[in-house]
mmCIF file of C-alpha atoms and ligand atoms in Angstrom:
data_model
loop_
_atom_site.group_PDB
_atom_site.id
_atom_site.type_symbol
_atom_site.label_atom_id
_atom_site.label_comp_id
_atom_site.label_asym_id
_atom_site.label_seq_id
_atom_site.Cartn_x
_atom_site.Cartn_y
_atom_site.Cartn_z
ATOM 1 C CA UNK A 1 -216.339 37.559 -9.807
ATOM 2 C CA UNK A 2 -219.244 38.565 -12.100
ATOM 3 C CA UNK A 3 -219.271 38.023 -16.075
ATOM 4 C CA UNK A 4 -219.677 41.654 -16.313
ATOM 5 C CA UNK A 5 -216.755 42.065 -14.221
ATOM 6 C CA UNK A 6 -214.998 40.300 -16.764
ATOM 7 C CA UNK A 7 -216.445 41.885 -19.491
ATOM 8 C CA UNK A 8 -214.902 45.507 -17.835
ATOM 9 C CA UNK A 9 -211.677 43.951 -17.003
ATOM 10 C CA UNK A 10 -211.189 42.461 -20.651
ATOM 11 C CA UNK A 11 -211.855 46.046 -21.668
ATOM 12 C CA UNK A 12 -209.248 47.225 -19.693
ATOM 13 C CA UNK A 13 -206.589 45.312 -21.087
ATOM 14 C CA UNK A 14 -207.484 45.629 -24.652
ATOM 15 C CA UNK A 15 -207.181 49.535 -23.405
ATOM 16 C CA UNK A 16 -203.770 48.597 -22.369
ATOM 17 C CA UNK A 17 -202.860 46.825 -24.976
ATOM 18 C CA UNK A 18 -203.436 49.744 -27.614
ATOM 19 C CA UNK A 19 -202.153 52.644 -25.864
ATOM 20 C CA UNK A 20 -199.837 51.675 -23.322
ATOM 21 C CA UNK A 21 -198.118 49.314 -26.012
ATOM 22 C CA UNK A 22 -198.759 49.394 -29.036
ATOM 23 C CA UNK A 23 -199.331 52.915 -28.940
ATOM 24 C CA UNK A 24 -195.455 53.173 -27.780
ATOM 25 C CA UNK A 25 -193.900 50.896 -30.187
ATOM 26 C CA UNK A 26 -194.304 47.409 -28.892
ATOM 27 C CA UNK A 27 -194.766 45.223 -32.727
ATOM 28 C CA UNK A 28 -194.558 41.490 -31.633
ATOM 29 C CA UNK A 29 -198.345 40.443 -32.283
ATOM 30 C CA UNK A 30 -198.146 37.087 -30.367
ATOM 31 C CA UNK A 31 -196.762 39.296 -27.182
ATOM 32 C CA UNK A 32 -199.828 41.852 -27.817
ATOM 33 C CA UNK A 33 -202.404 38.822 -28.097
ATOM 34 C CA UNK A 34 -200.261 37.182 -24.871
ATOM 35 C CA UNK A 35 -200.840 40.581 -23.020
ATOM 36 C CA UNK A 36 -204.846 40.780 -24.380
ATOM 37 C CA UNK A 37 -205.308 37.613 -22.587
ATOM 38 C CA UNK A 38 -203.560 36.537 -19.806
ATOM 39 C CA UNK A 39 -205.770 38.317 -16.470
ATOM 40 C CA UNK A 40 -203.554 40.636 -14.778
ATOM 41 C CA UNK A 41 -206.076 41.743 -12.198
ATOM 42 C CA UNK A 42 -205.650 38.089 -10.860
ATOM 43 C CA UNK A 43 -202.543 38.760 -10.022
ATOM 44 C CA UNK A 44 -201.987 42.018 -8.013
ATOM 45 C CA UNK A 45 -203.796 41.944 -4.617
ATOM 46 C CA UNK A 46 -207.509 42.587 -4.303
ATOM 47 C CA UNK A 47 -207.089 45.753 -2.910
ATOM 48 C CA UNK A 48 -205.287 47.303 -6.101
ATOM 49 C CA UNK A 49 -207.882 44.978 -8.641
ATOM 50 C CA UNK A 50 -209.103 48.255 -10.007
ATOM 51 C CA UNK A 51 -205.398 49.834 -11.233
ATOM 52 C CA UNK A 52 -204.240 46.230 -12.372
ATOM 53 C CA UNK A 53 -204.579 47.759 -16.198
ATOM 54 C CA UNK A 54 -202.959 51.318 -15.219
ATOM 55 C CA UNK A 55 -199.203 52.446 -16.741
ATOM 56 C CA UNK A 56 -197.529 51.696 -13.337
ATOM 57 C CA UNK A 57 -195.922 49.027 -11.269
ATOM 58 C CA UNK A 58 -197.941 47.721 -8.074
ATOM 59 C CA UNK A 59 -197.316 45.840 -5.009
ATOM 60 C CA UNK A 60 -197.500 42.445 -4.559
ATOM 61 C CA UNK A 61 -196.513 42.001 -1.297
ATOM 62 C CA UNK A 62 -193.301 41.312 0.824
ATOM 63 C CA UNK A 63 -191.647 44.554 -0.474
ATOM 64 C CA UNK A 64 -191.806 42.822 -4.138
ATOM 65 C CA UNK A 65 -193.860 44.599 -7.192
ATOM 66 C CA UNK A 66 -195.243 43.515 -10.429
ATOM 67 C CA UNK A 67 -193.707 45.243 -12.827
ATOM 68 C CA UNK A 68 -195.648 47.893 -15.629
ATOM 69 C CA UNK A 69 -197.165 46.554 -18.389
ATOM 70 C CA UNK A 70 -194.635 48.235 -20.565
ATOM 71 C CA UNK A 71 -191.567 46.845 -19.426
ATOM 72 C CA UNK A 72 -192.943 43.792 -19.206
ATOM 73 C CA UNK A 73 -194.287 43.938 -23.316
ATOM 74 C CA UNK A 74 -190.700 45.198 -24.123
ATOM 75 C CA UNK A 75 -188.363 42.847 -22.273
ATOM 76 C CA UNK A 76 -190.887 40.306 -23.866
ATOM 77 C CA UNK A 77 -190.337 41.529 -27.338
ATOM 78 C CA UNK A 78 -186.829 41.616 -26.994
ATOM 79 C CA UNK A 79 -186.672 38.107 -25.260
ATOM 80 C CA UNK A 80 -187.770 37.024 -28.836
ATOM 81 C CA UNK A 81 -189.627 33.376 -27.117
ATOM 82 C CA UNK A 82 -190.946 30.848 -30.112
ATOM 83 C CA UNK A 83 -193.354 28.514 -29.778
ATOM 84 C CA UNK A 84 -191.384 25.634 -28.694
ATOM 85 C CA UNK A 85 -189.086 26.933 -26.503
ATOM 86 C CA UNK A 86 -188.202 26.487 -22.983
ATOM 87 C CA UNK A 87 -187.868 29.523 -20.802
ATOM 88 C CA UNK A 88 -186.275 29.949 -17.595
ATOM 89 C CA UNK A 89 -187.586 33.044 -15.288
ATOM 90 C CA UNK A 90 -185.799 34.183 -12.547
ATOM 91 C CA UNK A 91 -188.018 36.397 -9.809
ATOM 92 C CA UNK A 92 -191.339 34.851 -10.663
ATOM 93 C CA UNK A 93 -193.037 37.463 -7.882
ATOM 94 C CA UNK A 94 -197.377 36.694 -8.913
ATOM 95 C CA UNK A 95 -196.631 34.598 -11.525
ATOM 96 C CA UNK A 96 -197.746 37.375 -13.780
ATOM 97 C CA UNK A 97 -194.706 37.159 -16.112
ATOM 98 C CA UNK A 98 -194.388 33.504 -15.628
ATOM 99 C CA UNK A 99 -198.251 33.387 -17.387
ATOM 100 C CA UNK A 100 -196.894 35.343 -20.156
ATOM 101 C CA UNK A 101 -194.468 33.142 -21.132
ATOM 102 C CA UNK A 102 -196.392 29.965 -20.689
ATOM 103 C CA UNK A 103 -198.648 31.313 -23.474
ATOM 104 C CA UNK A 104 -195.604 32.276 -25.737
ATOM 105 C CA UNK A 105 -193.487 29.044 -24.934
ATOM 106 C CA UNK A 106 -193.356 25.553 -24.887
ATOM 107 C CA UNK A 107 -192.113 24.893 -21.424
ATOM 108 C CA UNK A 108 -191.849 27.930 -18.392
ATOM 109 C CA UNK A 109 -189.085 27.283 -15.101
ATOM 110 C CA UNK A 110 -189.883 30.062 -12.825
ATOM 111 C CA UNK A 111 -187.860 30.491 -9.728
ATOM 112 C CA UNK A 112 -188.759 32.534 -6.942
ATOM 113 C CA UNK A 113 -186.827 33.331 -3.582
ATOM 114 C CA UNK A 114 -189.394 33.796 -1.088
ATOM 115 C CA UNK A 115 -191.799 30.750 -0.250
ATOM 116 C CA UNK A 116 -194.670 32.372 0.353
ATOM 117 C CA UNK A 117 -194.704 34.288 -2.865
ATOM 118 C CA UNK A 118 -193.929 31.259 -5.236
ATOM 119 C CA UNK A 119 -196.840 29.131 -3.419
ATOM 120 C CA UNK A 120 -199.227 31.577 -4.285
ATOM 121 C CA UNK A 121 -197.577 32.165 -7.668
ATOM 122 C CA UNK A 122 -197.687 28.401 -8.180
ATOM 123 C CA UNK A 123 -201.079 28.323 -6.559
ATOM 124 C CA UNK A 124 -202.512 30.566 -8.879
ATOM 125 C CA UNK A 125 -201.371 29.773 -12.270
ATOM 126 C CA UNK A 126 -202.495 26.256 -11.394
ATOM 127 C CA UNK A 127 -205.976 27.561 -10.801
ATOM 128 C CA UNK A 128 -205.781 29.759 -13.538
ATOM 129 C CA UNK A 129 -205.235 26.827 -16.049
ATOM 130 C CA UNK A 130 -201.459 26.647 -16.775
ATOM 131 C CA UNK A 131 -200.117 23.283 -17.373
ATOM 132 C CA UNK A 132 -196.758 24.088 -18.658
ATOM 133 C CA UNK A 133 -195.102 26.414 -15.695
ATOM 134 C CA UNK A 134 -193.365 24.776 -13.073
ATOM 135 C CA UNK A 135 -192.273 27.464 -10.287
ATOM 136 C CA UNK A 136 -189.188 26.367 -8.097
ATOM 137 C CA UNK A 137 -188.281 27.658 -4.598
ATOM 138 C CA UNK A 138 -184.184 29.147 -4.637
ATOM 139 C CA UNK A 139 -181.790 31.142 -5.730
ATOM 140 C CA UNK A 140 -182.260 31.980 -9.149
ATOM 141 C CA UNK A 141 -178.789 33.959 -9.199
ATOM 142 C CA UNK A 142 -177.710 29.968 -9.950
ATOM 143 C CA UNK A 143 -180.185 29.402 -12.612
ATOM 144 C CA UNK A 144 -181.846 25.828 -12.720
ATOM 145 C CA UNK A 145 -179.456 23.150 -13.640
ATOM 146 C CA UNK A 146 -181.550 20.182 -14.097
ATOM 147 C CA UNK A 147 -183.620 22.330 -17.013
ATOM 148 C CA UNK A 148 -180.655 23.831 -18.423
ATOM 149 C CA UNK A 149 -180.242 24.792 -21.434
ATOM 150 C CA UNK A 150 -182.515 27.225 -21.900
ATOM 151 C CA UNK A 151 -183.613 28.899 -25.060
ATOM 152 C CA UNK A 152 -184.738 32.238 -23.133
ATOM 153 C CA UNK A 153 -183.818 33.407 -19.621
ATOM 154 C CA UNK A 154 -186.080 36.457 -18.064
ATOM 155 C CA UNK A 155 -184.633 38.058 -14.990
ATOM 156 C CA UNK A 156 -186.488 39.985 -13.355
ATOM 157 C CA UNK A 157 -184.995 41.350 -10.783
ATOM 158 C CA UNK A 158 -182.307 43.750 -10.823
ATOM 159 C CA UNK A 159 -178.713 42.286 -10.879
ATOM 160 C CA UNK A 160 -175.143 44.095 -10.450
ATOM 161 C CA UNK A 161 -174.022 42.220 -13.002
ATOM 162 C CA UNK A 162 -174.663 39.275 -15.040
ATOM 163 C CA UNK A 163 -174.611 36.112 -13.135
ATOM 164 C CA UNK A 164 -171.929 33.361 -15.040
ATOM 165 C CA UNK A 165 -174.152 30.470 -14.047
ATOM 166 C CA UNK A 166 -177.318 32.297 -15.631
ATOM 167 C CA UNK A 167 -175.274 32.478 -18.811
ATOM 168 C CA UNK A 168 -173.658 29.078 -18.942
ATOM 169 C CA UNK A 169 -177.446 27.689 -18.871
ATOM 170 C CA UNK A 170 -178.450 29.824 -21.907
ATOM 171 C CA UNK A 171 -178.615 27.825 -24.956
ATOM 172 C CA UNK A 172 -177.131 28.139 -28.356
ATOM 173 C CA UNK A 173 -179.107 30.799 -30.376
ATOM 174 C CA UNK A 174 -180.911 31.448 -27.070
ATOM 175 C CA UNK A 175 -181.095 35.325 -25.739
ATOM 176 C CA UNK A 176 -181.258 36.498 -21.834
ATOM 177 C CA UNK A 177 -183.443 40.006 -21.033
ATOM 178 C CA UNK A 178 -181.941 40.914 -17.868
ATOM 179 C CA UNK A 179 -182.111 44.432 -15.818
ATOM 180 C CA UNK A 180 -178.026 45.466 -15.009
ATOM 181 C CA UNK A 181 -177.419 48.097 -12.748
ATOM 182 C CA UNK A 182 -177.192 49.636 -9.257
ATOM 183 C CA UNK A 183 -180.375 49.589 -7.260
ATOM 184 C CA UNK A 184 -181.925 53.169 -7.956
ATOM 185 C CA UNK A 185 -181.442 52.622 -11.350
ATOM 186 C CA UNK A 186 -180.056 50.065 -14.133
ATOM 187 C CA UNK A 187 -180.258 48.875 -18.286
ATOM 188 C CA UNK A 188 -182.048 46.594 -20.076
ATOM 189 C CA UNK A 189 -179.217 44.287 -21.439
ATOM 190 C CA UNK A 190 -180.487 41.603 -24.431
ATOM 191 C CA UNK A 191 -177.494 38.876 -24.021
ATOM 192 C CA UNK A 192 -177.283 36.470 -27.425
ATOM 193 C CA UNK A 193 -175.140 33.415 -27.985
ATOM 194 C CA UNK A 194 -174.292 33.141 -31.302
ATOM 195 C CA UNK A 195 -171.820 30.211 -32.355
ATOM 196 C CA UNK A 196 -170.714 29.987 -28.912
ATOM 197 C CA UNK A 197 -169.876 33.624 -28.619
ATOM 198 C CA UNK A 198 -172.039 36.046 -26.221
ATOM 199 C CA UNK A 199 -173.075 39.266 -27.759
ATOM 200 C CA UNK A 200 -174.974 42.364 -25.859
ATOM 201 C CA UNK A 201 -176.998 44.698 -26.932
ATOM 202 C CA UNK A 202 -177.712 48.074 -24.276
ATOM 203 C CA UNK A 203 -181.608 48.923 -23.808
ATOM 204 C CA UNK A 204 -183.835 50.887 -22.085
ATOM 205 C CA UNK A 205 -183.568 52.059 -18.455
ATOM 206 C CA UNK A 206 -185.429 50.639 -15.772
ATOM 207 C CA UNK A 207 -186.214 50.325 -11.944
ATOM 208 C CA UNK A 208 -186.809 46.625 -10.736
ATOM 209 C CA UNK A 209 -186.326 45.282 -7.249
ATOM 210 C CA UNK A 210 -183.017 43.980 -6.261
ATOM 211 C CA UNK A 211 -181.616 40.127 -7.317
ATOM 212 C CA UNK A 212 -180.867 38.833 -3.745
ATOM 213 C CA UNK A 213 -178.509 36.178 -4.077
ATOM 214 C CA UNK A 214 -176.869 34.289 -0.802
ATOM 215 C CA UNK A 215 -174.008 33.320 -2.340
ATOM 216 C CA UNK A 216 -171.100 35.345 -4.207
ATOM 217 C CA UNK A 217 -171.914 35.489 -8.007
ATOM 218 C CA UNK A 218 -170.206 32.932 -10.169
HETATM 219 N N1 LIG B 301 -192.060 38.871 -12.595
HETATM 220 C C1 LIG B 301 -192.766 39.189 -11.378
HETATM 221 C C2 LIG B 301 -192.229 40.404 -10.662
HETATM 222 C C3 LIG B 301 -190.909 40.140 -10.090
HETATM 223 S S1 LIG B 301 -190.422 41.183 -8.762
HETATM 224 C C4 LIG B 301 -194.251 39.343 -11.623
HETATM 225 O O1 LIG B 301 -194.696 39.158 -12.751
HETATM 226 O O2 LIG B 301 -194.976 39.608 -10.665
HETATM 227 C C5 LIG B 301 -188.868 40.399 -8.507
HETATM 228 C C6 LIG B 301 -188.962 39.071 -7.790
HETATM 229 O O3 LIG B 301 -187.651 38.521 -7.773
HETATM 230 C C7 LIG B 301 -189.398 39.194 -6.329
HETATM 231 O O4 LIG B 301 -190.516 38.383 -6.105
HETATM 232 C C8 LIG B 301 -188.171 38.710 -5.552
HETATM 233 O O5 LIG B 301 -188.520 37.986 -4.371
HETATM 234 C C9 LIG B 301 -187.497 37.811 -6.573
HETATM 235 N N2 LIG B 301 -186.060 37.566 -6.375
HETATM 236 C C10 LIG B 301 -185.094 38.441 -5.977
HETATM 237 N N3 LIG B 301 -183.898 37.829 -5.948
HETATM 238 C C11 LIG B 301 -184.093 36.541 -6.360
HETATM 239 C C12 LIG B 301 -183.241 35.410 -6.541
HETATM 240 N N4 LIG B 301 -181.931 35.457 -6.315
HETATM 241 N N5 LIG B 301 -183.788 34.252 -6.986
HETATM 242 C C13 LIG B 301 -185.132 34.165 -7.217
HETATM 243 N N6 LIG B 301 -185.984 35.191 -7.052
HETATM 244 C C14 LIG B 301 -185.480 36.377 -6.628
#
């Protein structure tokens, strides 16, 4: 790709940035600056390069999407990450989200279902210069033990309900953004454990693709 390329792209997401988010509320400046600079057009597929700034979700193969940059500001914003925190992700689809958080935390755990798309997730971040995301191959209905706790979880993917083993991993003073629902539609939930009790807090609406989990939720 060109420098001028570049130079239009980095346009486009300072376009984004002001008046798909900010213009709608979104306040948290490090998730604005995270948002100014991490290159979504890297990760949607070359064919849809040229909408990778536009208000919508877009494919990313295998029947998964990446979500809008909207939802994606908000649950960050309400996921509330500092600086020296470690994250898990659940669904880490292009490893556009997973990027996100690698410039807001300390450590990133993404885990992905399907092998193909957390190869090229993994792939790609690695290119792309991001020491500090690991992403893992499995069920990420189960969390990731050997990581655990966690002082933010991100799912993103839609689940019925909220999986026990994703909460038992959350840390104390740690919050989970998770999408709760049936599959046409479902609710932002912001889970916080405060001296060891779990408090939620009811968000937005949203559409994500379904949490496919092979075992019974625990
Ligand atoms: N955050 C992603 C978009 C996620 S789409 C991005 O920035 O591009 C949701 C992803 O969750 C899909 O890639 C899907 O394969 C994955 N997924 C669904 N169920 C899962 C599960 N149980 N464990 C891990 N990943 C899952």
């Amino acid at each position: 790709m060109s420098s001028s390329d570049n130079e239009v792209f980095s346009l486009l997401r300072r376009r984004m940035v002001s008046s798909q988010l900010r213009g709608r509320g979104i306040r948290d400046e490090r998730v604005l600056a995270a948002m100014e600079r991490a290159p979504r057009h890297e990760f949607t597929g070359e064919q849809d390069r040229d909408q990778a700034y536009q208000d919508h979700p877009l494919p990313i193969g295998e029947g998964q999407t990446i979500s809008q940059p909207y939802i994606v500001a908000l649950m960050l914003e309400l996921l509330e990450v500092s600086p020296d925190a470690k994250v898990l992700e659940v669904g880490t689809g292009s490893g556009y989200v997973a990027a996100l958080l690698a410039e807001l935390a300390a450590e990133v755990i993404s885990i992905e279902r399907h092998g193909a798309l957390a190869e090229r997730a993994g792939e790609l971040l690695r290119r792309l210069g991001y020491r500090n995301v690991t992403v893992i191959v499995g069920d990420g209905s189960l969390g990731y033990q050997p990581a655990a706790p966690y002082q933010a979880i991100l799912v993103s993917a839609a689940a019925a309900e909220v999986p026990k083993t994703l909460l038992a991993q959350l840390a104390e003073g740690g919050r989970m953004v998770i999408p709760v629902g049936g599959p046409e539609v479902q609710q932002l939930q912001v889970i916080h454990r405060e001296n060891g009790q779990i408090h939620t807090i009811l968000r937005e609406a949203c559409r994500f693709v379904p949490l496919i989990s092979d075992q019974t939720l625990r």
